[in-house]
PDB file of C-alpha atoms in Angstrom:
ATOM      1  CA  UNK A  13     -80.391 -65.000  40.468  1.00  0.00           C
ATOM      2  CA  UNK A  14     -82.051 -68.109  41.107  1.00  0.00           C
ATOM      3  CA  UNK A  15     -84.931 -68.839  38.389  1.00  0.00           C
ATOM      4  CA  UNK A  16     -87.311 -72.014  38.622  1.00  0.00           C
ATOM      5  CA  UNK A  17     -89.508 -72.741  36.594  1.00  0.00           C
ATOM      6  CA  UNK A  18     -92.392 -74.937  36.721  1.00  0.00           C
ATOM      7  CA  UNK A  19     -94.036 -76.645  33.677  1.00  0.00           C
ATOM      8  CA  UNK A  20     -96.448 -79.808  32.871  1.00  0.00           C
ATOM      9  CA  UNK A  21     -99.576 -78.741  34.854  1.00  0.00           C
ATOM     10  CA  UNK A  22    -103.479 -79.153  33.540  1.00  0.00           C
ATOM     11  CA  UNK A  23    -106.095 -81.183  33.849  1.00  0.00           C
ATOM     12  CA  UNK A  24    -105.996 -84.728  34.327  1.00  0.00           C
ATOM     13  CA  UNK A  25    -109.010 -87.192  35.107  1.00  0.00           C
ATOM     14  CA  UNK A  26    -108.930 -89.478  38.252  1.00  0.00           C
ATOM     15  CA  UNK A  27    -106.437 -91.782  37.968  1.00  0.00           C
ATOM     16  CA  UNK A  28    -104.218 -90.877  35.587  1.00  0.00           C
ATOM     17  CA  UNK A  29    -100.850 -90.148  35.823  1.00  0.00           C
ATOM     18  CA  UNK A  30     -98.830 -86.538  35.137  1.00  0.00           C
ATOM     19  CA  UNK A  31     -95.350 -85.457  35.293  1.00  0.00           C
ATOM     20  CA  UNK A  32     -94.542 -82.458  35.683  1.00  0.00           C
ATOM     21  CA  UNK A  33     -90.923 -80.791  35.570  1.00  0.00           C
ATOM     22  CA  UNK A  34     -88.837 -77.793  36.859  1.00  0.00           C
ATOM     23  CA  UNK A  35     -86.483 -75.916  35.225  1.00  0.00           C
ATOM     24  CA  UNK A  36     -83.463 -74.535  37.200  1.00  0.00           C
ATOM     25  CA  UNK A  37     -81.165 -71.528  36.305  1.00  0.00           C
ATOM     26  CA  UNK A  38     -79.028 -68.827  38.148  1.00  0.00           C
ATOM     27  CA  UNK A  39     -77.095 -71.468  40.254  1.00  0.00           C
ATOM     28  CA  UNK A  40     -75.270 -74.715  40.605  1.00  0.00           C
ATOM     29  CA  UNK A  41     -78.093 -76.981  40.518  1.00  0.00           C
ATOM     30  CA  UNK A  42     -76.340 -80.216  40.783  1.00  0.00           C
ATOM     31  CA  UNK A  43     -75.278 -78.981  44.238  1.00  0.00           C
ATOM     32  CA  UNK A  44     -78.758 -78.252  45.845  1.00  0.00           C
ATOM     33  CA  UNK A  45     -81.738 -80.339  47.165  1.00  0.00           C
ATOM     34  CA  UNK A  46     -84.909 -79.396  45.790  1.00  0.00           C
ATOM     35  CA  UNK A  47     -88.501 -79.695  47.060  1.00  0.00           C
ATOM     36  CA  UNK A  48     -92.414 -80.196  45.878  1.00  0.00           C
ATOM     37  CA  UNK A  49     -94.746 -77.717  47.448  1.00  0.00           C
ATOM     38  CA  UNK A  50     -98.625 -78.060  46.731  1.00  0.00           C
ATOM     39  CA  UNK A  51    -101.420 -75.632  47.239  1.00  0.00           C
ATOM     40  CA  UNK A  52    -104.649 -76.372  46.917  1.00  0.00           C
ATOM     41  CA  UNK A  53    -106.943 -73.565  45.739  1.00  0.00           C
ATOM     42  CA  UNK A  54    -107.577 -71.282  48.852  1.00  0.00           C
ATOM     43  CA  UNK A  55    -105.843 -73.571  51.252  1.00  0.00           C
ATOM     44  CA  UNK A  56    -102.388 -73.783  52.756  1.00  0.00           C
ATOM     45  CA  UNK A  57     -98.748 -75.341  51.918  1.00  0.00           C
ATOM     46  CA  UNK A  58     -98.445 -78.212  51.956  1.00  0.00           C
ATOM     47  CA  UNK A  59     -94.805 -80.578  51.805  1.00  0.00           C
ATOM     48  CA  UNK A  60     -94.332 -83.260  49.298  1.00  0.00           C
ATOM     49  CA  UNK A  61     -90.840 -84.127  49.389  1.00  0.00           C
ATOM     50  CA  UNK A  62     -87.435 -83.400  48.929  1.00  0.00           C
ATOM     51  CA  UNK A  63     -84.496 -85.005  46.789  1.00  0.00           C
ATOM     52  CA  UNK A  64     -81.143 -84.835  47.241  1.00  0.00           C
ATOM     53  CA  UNK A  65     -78.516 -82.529  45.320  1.00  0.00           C
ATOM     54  CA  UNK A  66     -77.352 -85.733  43.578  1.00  0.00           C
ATOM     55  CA  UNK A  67     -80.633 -87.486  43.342  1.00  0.00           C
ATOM     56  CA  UNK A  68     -80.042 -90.644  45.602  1.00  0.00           C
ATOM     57  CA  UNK A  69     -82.189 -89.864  48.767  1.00  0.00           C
ATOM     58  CA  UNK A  70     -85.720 -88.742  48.211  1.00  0.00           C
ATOM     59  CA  UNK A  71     -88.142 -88.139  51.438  1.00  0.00           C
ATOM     60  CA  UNK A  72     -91.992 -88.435  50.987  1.00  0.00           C
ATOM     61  CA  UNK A  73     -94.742 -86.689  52.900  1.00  0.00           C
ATOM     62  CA  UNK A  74     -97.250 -89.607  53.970  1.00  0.00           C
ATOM     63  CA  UNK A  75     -99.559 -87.876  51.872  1.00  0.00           C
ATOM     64  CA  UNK A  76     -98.158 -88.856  48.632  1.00  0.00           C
ATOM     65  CA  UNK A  77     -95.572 -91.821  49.364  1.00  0.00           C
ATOM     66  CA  UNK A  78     -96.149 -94.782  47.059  1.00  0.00           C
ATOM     67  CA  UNK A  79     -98.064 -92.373  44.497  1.00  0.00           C
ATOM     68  CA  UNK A  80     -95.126 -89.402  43.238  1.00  0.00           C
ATOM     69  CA  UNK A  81     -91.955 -90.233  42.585  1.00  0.00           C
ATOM     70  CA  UNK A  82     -89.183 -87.408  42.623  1.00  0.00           C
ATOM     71  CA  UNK A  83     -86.156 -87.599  40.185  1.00  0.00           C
ATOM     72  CA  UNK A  84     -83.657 -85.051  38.841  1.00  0.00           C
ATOM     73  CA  UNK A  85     -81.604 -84.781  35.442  1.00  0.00           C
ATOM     74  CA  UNK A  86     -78.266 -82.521  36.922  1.00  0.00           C
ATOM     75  CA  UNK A  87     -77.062 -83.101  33.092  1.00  0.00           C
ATOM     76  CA  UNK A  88     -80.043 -80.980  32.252  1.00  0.00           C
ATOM     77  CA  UNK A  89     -80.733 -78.428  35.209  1.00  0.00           C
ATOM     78  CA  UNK A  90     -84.198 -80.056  35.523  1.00  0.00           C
ATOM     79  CA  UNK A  91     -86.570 -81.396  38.572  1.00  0.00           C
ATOM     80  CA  UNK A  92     -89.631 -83.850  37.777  1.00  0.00           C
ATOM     81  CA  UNK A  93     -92.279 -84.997  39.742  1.00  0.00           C
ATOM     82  CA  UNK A  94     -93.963 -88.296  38.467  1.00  0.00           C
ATOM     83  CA  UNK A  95     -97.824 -88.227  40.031  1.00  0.00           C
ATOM     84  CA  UNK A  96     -99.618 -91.635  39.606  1.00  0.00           C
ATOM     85  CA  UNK A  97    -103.131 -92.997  40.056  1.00  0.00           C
ATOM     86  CA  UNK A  98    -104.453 -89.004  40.722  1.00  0.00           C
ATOM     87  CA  UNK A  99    -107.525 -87.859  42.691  1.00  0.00           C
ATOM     88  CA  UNK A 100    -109.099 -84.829  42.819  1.00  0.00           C
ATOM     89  CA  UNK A 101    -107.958 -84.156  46.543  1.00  0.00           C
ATOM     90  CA  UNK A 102    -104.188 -83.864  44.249  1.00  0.00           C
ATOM     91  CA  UNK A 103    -105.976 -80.885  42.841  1.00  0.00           C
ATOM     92  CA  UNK A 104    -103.417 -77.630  43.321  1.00  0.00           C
ATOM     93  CA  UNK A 105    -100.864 -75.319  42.262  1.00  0.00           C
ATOM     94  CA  UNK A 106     -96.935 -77.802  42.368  1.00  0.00           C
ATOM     95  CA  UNK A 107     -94.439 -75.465  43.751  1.00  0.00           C
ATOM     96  CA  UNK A 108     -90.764 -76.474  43.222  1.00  0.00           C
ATOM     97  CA  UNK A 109     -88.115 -75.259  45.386  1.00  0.00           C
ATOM     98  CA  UNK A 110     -84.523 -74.716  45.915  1.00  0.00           C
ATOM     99  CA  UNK A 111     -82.379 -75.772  49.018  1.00  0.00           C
ATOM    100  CA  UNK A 112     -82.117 -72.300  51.286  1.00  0.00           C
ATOM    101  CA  UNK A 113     -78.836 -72.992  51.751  1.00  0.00           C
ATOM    102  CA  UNK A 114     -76.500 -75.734  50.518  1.00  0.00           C
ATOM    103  CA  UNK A 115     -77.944 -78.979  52.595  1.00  0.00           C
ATOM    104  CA  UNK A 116     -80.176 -76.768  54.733  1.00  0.00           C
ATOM    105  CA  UNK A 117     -82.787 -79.793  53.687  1.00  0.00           C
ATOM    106  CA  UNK A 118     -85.575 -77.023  53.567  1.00  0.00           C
ATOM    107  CA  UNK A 119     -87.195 -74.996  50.851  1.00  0.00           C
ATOM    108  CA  UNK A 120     -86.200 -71.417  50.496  1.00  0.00           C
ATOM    109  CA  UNK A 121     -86.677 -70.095  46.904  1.00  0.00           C
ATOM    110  CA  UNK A 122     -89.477 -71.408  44.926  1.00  0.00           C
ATOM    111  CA  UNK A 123     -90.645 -70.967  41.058  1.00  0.00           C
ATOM    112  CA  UNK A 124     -93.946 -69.746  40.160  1.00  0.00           C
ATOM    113  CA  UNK A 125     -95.970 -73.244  40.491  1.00  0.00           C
ATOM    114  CA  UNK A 126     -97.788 -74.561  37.997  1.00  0.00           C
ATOM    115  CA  UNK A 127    -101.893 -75.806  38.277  1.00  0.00           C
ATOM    116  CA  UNK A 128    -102.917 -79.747  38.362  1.00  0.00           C
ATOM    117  CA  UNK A 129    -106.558 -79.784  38.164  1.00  0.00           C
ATOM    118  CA  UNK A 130    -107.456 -83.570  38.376  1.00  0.00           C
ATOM    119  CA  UNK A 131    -110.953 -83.789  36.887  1.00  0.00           C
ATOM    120  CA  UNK A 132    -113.082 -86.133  34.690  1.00  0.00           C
TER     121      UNK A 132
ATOM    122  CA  UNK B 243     -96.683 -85.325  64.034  1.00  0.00           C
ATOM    123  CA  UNK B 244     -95.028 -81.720  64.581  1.00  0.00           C
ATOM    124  CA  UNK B 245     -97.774 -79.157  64.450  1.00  0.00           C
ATOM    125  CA  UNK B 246     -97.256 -75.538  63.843  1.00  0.00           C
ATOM    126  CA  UNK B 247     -99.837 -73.213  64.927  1.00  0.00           C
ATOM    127  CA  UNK B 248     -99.733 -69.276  63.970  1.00  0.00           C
ATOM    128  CA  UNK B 249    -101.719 -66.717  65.490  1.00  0.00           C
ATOM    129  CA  UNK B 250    -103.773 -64.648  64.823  1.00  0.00           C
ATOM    130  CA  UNK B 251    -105.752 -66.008  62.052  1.00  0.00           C
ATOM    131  CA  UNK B 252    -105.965 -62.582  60.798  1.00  0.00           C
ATOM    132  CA  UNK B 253    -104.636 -59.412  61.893  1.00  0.00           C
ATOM    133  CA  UNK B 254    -105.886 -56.318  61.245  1.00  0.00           C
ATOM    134  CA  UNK B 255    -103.754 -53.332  61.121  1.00  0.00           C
ATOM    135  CA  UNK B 256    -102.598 -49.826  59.558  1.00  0.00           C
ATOM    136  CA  UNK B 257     -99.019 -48.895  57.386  1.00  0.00           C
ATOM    137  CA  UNK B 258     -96.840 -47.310  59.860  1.00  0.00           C
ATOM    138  CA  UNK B 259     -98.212 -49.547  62.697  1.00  0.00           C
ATOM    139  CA  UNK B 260     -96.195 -52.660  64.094  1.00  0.00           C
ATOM    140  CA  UNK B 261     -97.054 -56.221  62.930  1.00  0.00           C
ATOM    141  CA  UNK B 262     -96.241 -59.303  65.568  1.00  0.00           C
ATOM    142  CA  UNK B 263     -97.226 -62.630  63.985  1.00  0.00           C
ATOM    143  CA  UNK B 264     -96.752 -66.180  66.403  1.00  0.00           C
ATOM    144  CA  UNK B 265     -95.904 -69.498  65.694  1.00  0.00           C
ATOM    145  CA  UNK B 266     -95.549 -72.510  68.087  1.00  0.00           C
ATOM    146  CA  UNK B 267     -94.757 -75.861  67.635  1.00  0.00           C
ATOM    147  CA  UNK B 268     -95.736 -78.547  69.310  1.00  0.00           C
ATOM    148  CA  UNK B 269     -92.284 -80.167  69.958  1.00  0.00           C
ATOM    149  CA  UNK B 270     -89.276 -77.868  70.752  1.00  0.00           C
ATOM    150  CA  UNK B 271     -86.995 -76.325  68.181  1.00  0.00           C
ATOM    151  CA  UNK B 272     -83.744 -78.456  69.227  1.00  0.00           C
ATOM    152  CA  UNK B 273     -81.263 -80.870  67.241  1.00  0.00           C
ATOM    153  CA  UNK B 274     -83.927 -82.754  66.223  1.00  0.00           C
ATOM    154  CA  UNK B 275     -85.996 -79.911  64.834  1.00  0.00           C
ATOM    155  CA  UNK B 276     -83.300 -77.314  63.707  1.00  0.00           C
ATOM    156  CA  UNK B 277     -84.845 -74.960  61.263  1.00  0.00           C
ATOM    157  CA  UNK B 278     -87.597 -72.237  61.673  1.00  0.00           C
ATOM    158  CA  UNK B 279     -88.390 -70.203  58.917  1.00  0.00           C
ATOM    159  CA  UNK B 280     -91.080 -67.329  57.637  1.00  0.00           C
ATOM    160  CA  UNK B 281     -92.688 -66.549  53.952  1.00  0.00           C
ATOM    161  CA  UNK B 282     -94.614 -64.000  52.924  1.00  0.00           C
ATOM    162  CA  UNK B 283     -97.546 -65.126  49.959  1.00  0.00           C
ATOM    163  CA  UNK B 284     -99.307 -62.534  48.237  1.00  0.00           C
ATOM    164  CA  UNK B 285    -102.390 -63.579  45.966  1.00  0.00           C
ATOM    165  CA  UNK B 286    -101.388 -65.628  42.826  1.00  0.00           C
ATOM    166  CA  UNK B 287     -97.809 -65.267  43.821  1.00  0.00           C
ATOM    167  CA  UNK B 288     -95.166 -68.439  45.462  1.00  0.00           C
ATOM    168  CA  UNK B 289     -94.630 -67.550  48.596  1.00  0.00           C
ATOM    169  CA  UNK B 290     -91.339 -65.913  49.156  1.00  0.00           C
ATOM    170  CA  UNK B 291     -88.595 -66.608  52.272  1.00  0.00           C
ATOM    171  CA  UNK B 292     -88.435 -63.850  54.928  1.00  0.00           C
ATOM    172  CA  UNK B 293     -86.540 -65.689  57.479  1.00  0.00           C
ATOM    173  CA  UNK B 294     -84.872 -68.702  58.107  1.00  0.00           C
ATOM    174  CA  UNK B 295     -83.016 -70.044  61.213  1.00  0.00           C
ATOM    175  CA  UNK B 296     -85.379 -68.268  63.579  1.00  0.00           C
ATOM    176  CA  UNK B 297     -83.694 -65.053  62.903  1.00  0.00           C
ATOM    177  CA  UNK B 298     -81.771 -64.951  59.552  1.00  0.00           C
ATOM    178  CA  UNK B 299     -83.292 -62.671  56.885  1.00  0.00           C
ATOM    179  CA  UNK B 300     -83.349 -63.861  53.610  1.00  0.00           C
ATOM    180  CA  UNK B 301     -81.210 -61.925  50.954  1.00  0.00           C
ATOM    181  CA  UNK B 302     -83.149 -59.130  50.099  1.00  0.00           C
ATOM    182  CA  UNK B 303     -85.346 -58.663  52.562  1.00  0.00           C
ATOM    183  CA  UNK B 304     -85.628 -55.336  54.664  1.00  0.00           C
ATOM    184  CA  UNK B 305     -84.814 -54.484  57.512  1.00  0.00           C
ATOM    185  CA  UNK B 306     -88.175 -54.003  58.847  1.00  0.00           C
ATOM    186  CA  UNK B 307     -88.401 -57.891  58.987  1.00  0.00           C
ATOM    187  CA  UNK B 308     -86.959 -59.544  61.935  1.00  0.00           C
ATOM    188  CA  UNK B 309     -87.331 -63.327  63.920  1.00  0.00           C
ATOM    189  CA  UNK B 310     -87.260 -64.315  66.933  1.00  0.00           C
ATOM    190  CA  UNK B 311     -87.887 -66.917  69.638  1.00  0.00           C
ATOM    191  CA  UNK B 312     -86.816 -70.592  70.811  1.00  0.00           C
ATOM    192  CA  UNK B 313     -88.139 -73.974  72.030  1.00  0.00           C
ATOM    193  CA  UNK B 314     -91.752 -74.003  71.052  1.00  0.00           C
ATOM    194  CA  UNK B 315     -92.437 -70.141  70.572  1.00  0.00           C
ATOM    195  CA  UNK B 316     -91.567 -68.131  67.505  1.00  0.00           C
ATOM    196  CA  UNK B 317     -92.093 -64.692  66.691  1.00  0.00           C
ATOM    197  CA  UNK B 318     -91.788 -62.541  62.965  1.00  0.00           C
ATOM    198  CA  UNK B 319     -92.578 -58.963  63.464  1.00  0.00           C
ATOM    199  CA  UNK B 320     -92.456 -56.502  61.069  1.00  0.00           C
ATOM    200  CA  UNK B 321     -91.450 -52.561  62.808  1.00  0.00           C
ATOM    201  CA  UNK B 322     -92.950 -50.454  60.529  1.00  0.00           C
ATOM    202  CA  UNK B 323     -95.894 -51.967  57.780  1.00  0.00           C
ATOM    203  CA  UNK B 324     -95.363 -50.544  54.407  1.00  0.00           C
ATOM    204  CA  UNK B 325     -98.341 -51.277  51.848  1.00  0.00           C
ATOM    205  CA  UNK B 326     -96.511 -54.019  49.960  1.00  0.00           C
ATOM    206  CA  UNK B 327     -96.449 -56.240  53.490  1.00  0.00           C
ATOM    207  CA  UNK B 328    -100.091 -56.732  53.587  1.00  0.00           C
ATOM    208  CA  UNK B 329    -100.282 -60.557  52.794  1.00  0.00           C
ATOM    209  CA  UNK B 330    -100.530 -64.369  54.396  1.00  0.00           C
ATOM    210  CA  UNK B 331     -97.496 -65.005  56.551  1.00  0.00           C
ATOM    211  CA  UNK B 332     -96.314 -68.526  57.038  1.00  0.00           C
ATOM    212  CA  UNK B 333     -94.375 -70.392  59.036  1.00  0.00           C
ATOM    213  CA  UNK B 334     -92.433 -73.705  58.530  1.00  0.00           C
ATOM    214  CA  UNK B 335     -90.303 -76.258  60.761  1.00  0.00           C
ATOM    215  CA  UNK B 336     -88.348 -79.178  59.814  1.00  0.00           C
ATOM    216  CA  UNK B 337     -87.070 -82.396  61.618  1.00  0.00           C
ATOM    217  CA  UNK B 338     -83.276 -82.816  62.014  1.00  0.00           C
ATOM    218  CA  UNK B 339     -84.036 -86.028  60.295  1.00  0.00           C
ATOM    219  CA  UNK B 340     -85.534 -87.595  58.055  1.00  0.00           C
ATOM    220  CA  UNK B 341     -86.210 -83.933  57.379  1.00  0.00           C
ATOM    221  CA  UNK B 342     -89.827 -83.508  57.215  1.00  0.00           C
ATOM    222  CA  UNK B 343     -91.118 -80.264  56.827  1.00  0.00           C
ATOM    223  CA  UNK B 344     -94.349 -78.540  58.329  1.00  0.00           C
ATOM    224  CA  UNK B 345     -96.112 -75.448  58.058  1.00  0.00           C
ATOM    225  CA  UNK B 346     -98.536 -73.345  59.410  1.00  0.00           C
ATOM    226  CA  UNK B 347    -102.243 -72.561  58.595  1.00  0.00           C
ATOM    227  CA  UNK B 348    -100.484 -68.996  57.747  1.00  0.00           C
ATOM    228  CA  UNK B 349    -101.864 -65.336  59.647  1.00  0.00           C
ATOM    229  CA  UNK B 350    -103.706 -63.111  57.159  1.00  0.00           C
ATOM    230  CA  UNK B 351    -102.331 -59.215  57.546  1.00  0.00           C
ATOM    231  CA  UNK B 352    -104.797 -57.365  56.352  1.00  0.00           C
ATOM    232  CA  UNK B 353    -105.771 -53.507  56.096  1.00  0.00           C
ATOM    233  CA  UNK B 354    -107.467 -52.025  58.664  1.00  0.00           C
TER     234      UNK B 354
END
């Protein structure tokens, strides 16, 4: 049973930076990609990224390039994402997500999210 | 930019009754844009996969749920609405590569 598990989120002034992290359990982590899925309060889904299963290709959503950094610890079963220099447009709940299938390259089982609210 | 738009907006409708929620894209689903898939979001819940590859159900997921379609023009329906289905349907696309993923503005089900 896959199980992720989001943690790191509250409120941060303008820019600051956050990380926050994602525990993995119920499969082989080390052999999936995993993704960062935002939602801002009332509003849609929207991409981040993706890293690979071993951690040495990471694609960025224009939105965020230059600003979050993806990493992974496969020693640990554990996804962060590194924000920098926040706004309050970064404001939303941080989905991580799990490969669908092994290199599918697109998110299919997600953990609960956890909130970023970037405020002064 | 690959755009996804879903219709309706919202879609009224009773249990029992048959749900038909749209997607197109705005380039072709080919072998440079190889993956369709549907989630269902339910307040203060992640969003959950229904369907990916155009037609593949997720593990899990009944019967009731099925995708369809090809090129620019996708199609989730649901046969028979139970309660539980009322929710915001998405839909998502990804380039071959770099693979960049996109989603839609999601379709509201709602009660009638």
């Amino acid at each position: 049973q896959v199980h992720l598990v989001e943690s790191g989120g509250g409120v941060v002034q303008p820019g600051k930076s956050l990380r926050v992290s994602c525990a993995a359990s119920g499969f082989i982590f080390s052999s999936y990609g995993m993704h960062w899925v935002r939602q801002a309060p009332g509003k849609g889904l929207e991409w981040l990224g993706v890293i690979s299963f071993d951690g040495n290709n990471k694609y960025y959503a224009d939105s965020v390039k230059g600003r979050f950094t993806f990493s992974r610890d496969n020693s640990k079963n554990t996804l962060y994402l590194e924000m920098d220099s926040l706004r309050a447009e970064d404001t939303a709940v941080y989905y991580c997500a799990k490969d669908t299938y092994s290199s599918s390259w697109s998110p299919g089982y997600w953990g609960q999210g956890t909130l970023v609210t970037v405020s002064s | 930019e690959v755009v996804l738009t879903q219709s309706p907006a919202t879609l009224s409708l009773s249990p029992g009754e048959r749900a038909t929620l749209s997607c197109r894209t705005s380039q072709s689903v080919t072998s440079n844009f190889a993956y369709l898939a549907w989630y269902q979001q339910k307040p203060g819940q992640a969003p959950r996969l229904l369907i990916y590859d155009a037609s593949t159900r997720a593990t899990g997921i009944p019967a009731r749920f099925s995708g369809s379609g090809s090129g620019t023009d996708f199609t989730l329906t649901i046969s028979s609405l139970e309660p539980e289905d009322f929710a915001v349907y998405y839909c998502q696309q990804r380039y071959n590569w770099p693979p960049l993923i996109t989603f839609g503005q999601g379709t509201r089900l709602e009660i009638k």
